[in-house]
PDB file of C-alpha atoms in Angstrom:
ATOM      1  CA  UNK S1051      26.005  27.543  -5.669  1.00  0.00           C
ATOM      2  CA  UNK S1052      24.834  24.839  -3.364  1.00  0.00           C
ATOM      3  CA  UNK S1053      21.486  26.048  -1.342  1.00  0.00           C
ATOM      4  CA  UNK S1054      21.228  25.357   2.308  1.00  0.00           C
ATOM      5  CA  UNK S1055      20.719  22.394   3.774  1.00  0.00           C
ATOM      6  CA  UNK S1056      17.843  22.097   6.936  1.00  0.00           C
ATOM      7  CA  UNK S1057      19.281  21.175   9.606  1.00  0.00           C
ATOM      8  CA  UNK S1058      19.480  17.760  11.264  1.00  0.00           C
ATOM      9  CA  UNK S1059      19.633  16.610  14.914  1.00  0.00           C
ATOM     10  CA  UNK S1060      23.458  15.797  15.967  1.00  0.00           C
ATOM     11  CA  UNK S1061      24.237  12.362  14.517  1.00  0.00           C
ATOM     12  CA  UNK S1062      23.256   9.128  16.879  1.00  0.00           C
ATOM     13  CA  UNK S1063      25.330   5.861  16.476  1.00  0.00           C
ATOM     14  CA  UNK S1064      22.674   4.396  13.577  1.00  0.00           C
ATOM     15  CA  UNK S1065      25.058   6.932  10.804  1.00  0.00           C
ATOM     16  CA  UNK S1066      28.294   7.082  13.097  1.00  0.00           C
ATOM     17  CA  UNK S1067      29.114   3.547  13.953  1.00  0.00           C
ATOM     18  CA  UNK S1068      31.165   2.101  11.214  1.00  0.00           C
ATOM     19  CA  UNK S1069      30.126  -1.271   9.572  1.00  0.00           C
ATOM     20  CA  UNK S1070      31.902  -4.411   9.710  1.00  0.00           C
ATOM     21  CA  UNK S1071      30.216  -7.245   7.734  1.00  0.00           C
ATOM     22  CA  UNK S1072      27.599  -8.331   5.782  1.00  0.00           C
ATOM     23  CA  UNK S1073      25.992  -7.202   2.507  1.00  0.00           C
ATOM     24  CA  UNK S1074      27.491  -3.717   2.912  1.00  0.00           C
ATOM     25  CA  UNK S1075      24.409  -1.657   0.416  1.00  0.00           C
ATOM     26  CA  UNK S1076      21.993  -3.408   3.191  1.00  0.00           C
ATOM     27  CA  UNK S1077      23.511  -2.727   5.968  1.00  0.00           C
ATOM     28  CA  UNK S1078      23.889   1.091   4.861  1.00  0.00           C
ATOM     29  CA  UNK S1079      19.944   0.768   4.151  1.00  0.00           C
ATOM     30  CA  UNK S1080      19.414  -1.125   7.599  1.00  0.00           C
ATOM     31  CA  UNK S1081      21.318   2.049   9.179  1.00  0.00           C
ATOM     32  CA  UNK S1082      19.216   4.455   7.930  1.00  0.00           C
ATOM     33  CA  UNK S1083      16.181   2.817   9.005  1.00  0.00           C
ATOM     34  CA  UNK S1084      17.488   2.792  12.039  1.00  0.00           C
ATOM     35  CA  UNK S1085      18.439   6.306  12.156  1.00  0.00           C
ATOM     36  CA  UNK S1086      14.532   6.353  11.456  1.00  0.00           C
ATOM     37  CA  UNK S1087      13.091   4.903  14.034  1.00  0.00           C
ATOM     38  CA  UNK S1088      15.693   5.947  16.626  1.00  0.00           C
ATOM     39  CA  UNK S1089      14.781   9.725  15.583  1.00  0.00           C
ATOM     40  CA  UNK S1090      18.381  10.988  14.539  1.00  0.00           C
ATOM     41  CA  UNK S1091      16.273  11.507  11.435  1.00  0.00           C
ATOM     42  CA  UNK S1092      12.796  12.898  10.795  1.00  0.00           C
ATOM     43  CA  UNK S1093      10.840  13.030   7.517  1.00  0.00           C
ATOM     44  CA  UNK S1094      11.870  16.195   5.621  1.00  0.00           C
ATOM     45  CA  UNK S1095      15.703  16.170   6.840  1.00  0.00           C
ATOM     46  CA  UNK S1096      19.228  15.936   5.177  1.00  0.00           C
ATOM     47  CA  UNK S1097      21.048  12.811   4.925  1.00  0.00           C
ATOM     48  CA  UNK S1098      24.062  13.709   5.874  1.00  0.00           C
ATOM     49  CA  UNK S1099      26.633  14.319   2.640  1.00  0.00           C
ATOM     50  CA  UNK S1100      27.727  11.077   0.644  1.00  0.00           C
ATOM     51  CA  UNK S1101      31.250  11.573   2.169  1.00  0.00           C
ATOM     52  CA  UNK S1102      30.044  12.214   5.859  1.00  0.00           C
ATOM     53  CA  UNK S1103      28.050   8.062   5.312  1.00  0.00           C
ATOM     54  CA  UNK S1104      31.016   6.926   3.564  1.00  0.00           C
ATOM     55  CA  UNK S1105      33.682   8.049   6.737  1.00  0.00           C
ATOM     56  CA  UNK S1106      31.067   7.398   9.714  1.00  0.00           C
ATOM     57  CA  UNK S1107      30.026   3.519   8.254  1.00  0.00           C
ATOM     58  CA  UNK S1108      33.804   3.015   6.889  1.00  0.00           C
ATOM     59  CA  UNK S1109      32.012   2.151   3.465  1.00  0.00           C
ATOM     60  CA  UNK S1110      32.840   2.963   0.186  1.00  0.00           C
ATOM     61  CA  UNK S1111      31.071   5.814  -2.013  1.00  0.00           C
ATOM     62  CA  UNK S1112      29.828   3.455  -4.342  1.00  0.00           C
ATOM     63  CA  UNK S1113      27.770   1.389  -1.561  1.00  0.00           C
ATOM     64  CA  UNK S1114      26.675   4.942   0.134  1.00  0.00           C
ATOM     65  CA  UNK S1115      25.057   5.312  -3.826  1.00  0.00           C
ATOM     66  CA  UNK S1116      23.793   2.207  -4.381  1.00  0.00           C
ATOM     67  CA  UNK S1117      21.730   2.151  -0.859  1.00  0.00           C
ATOM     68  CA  UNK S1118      20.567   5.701  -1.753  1.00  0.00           C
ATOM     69  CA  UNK S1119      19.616   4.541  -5.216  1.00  0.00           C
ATOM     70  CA  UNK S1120      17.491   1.639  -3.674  1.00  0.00           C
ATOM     71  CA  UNK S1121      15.502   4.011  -1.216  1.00  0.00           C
ATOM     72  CA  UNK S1122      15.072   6.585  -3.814  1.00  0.00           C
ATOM     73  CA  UNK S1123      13.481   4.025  -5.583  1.00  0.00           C
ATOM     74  CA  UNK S1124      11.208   2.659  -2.729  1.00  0.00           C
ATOM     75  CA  UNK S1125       9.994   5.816  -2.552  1.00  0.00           C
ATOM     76  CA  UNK S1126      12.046   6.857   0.869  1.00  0.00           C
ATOM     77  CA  UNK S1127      14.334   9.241   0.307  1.00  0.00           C
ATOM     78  CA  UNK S1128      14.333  12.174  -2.426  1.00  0.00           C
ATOM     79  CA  UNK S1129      17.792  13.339  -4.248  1.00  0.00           C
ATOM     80  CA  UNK S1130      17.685  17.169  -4.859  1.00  0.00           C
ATOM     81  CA  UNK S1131      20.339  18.425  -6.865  1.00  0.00           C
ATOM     82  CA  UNK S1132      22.867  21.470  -5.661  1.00  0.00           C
ATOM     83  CA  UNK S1133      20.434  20.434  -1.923  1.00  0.00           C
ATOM     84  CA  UNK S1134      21.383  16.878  -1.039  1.00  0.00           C
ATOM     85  CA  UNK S1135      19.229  13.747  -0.180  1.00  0.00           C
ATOM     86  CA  UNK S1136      16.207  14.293   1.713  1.00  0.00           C
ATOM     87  CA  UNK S1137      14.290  11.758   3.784  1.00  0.00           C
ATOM     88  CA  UNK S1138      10.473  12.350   2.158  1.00  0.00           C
ATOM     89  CA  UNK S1139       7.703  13.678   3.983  1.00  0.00           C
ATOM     90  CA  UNK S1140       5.493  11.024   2.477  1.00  0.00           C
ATOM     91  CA  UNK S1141       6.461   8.210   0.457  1.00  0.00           C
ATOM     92  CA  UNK S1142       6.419   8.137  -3.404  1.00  0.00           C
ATOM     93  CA  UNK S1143       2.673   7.341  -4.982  1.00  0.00           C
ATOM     94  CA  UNK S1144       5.167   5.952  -7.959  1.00  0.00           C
ATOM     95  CA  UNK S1145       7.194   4.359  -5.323  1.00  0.00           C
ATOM     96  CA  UNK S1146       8.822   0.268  -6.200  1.00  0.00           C
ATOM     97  CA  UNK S1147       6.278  -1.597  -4.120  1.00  0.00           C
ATOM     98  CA  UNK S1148       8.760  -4.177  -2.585  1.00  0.00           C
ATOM     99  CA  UNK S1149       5.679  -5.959  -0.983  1.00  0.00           C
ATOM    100  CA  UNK S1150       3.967  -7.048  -4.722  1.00  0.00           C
ATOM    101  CA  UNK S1151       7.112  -8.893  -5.150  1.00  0.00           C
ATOM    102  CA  UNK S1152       7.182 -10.942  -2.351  1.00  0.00           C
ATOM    103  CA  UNK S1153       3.913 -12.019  -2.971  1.00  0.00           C
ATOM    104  CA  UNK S1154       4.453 -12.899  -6.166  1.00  0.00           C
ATOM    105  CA  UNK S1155       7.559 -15.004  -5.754  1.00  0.00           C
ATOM    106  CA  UNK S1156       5.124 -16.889  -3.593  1.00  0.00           C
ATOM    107  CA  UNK S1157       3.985 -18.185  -6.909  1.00  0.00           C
ATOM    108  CA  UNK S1158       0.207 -17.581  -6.783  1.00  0.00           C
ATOM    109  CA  UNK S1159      -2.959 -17.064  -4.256  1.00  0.00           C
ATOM    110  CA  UNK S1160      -1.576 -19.071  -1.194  1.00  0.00           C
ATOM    111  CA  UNK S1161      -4.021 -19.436   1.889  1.00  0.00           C
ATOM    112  CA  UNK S1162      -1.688 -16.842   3.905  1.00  0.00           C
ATOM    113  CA  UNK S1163      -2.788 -14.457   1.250  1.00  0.00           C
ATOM    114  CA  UNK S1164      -6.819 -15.087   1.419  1.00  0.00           C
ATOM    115  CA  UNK S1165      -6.082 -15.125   5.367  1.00  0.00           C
ATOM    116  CA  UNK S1166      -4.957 -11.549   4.898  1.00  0.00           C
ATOM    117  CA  UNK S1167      -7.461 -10.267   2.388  1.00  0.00           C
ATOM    118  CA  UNK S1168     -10.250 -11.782   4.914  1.00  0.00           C
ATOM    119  CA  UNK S1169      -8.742 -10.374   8.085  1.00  0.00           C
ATOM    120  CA  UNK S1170      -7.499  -6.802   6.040  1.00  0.00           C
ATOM    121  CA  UNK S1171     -11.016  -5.974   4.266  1.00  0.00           C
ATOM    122  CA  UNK S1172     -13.700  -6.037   6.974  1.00  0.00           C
ATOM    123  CA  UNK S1173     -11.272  -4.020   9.579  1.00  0.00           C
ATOM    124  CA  UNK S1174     -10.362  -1.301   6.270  1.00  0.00           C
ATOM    125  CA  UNK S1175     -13.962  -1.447   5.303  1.00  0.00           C
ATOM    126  CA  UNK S1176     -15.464  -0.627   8.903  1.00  0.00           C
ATOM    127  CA  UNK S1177     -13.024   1.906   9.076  1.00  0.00           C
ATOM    128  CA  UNK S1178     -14.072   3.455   6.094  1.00  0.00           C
ATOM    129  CA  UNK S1179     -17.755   3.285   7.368  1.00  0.00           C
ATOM    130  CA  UNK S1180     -16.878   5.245  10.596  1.00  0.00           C
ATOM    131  CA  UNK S1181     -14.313   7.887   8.583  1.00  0.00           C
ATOM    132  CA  UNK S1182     -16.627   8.367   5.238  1.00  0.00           C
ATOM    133  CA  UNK S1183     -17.428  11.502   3.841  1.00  0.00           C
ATOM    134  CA  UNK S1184     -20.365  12.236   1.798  1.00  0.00           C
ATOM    135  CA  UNK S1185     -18.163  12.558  -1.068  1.00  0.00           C
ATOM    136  CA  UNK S1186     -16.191   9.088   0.026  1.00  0.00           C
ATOM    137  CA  UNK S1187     -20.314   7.867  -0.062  1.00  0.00           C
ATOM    138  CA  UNK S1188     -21.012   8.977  -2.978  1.00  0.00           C
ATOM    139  CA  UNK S1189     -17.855   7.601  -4.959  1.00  0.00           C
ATOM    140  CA  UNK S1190     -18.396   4.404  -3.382  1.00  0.00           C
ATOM    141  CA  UNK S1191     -21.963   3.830  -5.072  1.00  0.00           C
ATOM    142  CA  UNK S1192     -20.875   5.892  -8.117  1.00  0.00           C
ATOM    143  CA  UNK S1193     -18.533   2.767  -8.260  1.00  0.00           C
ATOM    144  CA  UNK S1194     -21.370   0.175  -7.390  1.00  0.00           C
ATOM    145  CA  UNK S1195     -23.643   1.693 -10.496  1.00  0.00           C
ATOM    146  CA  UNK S1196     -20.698   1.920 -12.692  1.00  0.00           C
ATOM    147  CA  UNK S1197     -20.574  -1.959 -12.034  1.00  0.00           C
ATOM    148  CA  UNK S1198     -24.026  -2.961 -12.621  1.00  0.00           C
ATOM    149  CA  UNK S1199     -24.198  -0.838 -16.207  1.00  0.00           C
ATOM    150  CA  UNK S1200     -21.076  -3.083 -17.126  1.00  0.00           C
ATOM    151  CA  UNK S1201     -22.714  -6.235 -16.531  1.00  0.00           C
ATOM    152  CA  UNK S1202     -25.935  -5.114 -18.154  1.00  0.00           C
ATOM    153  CA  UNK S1203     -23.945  -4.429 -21.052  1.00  0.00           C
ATOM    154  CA  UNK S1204     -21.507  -7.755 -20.722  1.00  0.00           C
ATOM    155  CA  UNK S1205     -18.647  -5.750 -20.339  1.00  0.00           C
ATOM    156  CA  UNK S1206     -17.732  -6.245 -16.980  1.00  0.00           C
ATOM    157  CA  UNK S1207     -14.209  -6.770 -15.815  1.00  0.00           C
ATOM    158  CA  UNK S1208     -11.754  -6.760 -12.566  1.00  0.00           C
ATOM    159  CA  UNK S1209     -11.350  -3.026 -13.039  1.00  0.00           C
ATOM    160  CA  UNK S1210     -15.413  -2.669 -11.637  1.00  0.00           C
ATOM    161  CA  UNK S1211     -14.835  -4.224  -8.943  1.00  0.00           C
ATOM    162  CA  UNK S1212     -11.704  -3.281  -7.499  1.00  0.00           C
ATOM    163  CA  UNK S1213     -12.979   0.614  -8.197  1.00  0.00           C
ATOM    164  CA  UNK S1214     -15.793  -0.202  -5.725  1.00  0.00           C
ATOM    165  CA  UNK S1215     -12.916  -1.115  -3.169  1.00  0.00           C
ATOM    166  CA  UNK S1216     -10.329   1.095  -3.906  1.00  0.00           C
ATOM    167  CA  UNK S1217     -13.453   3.545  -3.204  1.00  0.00           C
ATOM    168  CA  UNK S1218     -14.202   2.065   0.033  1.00  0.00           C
ATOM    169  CA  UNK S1219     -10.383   2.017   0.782  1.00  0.00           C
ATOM    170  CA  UNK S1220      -9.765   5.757   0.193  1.00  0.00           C
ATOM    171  CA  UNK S1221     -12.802   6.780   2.565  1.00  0.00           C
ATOM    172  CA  UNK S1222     -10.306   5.222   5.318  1.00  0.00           C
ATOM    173  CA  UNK S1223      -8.635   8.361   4.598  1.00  0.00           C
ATOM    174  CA  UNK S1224      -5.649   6.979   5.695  1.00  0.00           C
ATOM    175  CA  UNK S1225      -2.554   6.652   3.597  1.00  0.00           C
ATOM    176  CA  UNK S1226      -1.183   3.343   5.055  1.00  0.00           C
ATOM    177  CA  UNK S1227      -4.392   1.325   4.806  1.00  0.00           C
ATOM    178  CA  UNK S1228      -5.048   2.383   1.108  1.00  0.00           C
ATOM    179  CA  UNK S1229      -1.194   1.523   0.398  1.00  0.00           C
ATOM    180  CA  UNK S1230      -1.727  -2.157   1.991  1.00  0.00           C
ATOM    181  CA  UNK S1231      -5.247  -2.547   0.628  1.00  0.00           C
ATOM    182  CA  UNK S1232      -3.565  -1.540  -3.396  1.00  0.00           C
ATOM    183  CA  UNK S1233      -0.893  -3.603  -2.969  1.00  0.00           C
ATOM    184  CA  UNK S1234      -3.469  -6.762  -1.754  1.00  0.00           C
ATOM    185  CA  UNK S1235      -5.622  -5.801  -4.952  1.00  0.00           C
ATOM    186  CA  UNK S1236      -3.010  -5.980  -7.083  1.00  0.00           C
ATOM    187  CA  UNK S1237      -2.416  -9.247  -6.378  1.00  0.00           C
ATOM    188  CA  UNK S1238      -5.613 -10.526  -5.945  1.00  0.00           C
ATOM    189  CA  UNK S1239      -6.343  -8.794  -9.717  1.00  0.00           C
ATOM    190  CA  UNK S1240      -6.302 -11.787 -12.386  1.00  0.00           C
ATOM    191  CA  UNK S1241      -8.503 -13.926  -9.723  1.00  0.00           C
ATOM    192  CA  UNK S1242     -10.713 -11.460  -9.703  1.00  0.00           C
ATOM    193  CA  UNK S1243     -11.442 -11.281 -13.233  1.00  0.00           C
ATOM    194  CA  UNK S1244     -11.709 -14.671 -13.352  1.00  0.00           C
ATOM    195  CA  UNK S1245     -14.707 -14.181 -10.898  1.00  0.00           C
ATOM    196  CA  UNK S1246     -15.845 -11.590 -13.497  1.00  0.00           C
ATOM    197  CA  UNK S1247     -16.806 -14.115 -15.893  1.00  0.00           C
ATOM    198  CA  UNK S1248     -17.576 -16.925 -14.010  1.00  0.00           C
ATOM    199  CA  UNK S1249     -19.571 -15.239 -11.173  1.00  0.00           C
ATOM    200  CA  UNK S1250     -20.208 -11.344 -12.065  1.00  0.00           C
ATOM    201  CA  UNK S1251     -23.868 -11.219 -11.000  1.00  0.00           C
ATOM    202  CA  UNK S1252     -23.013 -12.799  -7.806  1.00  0.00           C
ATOM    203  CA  UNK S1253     -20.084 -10.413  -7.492  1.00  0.00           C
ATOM    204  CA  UNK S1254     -22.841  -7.311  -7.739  1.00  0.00           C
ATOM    205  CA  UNK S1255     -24.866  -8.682  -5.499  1.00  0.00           C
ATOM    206  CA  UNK S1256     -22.414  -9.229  -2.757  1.00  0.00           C
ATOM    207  CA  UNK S1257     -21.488  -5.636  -3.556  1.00  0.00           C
ATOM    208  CA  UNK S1258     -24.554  -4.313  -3.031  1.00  0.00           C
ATOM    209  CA  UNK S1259     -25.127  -5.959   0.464  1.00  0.00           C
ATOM    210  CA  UNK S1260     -21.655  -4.469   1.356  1.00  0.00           C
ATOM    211  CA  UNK S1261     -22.862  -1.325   0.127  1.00  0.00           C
ATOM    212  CA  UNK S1262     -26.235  -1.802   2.215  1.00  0.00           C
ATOM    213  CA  UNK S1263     -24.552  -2.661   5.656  1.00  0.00           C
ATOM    214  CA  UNK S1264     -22.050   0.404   5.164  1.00  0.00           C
ATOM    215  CA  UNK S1265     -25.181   2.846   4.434  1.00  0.00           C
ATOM    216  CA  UNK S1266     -26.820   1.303   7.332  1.00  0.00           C
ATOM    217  CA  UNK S1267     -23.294   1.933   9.567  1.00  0.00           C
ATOM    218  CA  UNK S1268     -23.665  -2.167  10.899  1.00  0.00           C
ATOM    219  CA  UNK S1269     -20.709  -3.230  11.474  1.00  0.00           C
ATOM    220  CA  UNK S1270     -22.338  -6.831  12.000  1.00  0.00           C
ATOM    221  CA  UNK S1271     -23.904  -6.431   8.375  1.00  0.00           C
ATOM    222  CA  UNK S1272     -20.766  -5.539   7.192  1.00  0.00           C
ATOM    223  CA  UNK S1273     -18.662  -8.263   8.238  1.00  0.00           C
ATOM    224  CA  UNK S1274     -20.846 -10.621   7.462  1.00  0.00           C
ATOM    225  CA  UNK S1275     -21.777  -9.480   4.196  1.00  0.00           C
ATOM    226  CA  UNK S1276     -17.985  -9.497   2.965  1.00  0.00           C
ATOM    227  CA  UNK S1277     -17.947 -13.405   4.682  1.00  0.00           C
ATOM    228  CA  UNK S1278     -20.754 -14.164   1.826  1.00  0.00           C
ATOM    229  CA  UNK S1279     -18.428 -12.595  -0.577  1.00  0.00           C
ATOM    230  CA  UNK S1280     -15.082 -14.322   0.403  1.00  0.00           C
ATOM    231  CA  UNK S1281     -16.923 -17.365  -0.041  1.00  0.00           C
ATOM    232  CA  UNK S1282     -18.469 -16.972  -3.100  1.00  0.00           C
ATOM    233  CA  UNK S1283     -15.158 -15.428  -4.526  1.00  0.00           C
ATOM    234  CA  UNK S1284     -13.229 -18.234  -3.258  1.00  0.00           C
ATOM    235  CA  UNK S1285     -15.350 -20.826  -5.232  1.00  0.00           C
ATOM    236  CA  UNK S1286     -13.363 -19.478  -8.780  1.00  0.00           C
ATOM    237  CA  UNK S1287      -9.926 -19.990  -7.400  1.00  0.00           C
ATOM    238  CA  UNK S1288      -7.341 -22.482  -7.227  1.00  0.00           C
ATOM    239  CA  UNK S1289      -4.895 -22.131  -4.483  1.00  0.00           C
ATOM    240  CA  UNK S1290      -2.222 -23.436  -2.492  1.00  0.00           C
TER     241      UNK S1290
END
């Protein structure tokens, strides 16, 4: 037997209004976002049942599934069986990250991207030095040491430094940020270990003054220290 549903507000026009043209899977998608935003839905509803989509939009079954399919696997909606589709509360850690793909059909580090990473990391990284815990402090140079005993030991690769950011990132303690900052990481990954063996000492170091300024809570420091460290960075890639 099915268990309850929760309930949901009374359907707006974003799941009532049926659909006329266009790719029919992404307009279904495009509705629910709207219900979204318009707040006809809220994280941890219902969707309403497959058959109540496919008779409000005037779609067919198979296009109600195939949108549902899609958000499932963006990580925005949540298919309990005998319950129904819920909207989640959070999105999926495991989530498809739609926004790696679109940089990489851009077909390698492009200036828009290094105008991102230098505009994203000092605002996430000042953030991080007003929000930090002890424990957020502590990781951080945990990450910094676990660097430096690489390179002493000429094992050093991109996974030292992007723990020392990914540490800086979570002490943002905010779930947005770190999802932007992975996804920029990811990307920036096999330039980064080219840096590793080109320019790893020079990598530390610009770590370390990082590191410095955020002890020190200087914002000025800080930005300026990651400037030094875009620069030198920049010096091992090739880009469009």
């Amino acid at each position: 037997m099915a268990l309850p549903r929760k309930n949901t507000q009374p359907l707006g026009d974003s799941l009532t209004t049926p659909l006329f043209q266009g790719s029919v899977v992404l307009l279904v998608i495009d509705r629910i976002k709207q219900a979204l935003i318009n707040d006809e839905l809220k994280p941890g509803d219902y969707l309403p049942s497959e058959s109540e989509l496919t008779r409000n939009l005037g779609v067919g079954k198979s296009s109600v599934r195939e949108a549902i399919k899609m958000l499932q696997a963006m990580g925005i909606l949540e298919v309990r069986r005998g319950q129904g589709t819920k909207i989640r509360e959070h999105p999926s850690e495991d989530a498809l990250n739609s926004m790696v793909f679109q940089m990489i059909l851009a077909k390698g580090i492009t200036k828009d991207m290094l105008d991102l990473r230098k505009m994203f990391e000092p605002a996430y990284t000042v953030m991080a030095m007003e929000r930090a815990t002890e424990e957020d402090i502590r990781n951080i140079r945990q990450a910094l040491e676990a660097f430096e005993r690489a390179l002493t030991e000429s094992r050093q690769d991109s996974s030292y430094d992007l723990a020392f950011h990914m540490a800086i990132l979570r002490a943002t303690h905010n779930p947005l940020v770190i999802r932007i900052g992975e996804t920029m990481m990811e990307l920036f990954d096999a330039s980064i270990e080219t840096s590793m063996r080109t320019l790893p000492e020079v990598a530390l170091k610009d770590h370390k003054a990082i590191y410095k300024a955020f002890l020190a809570r200087d914002e000025t420091a800080i930005r300026e220290a990651i400037r030094v460290s875009s620069k030198s960075w920049e010096t091992s890639l090739t880009y469009k």
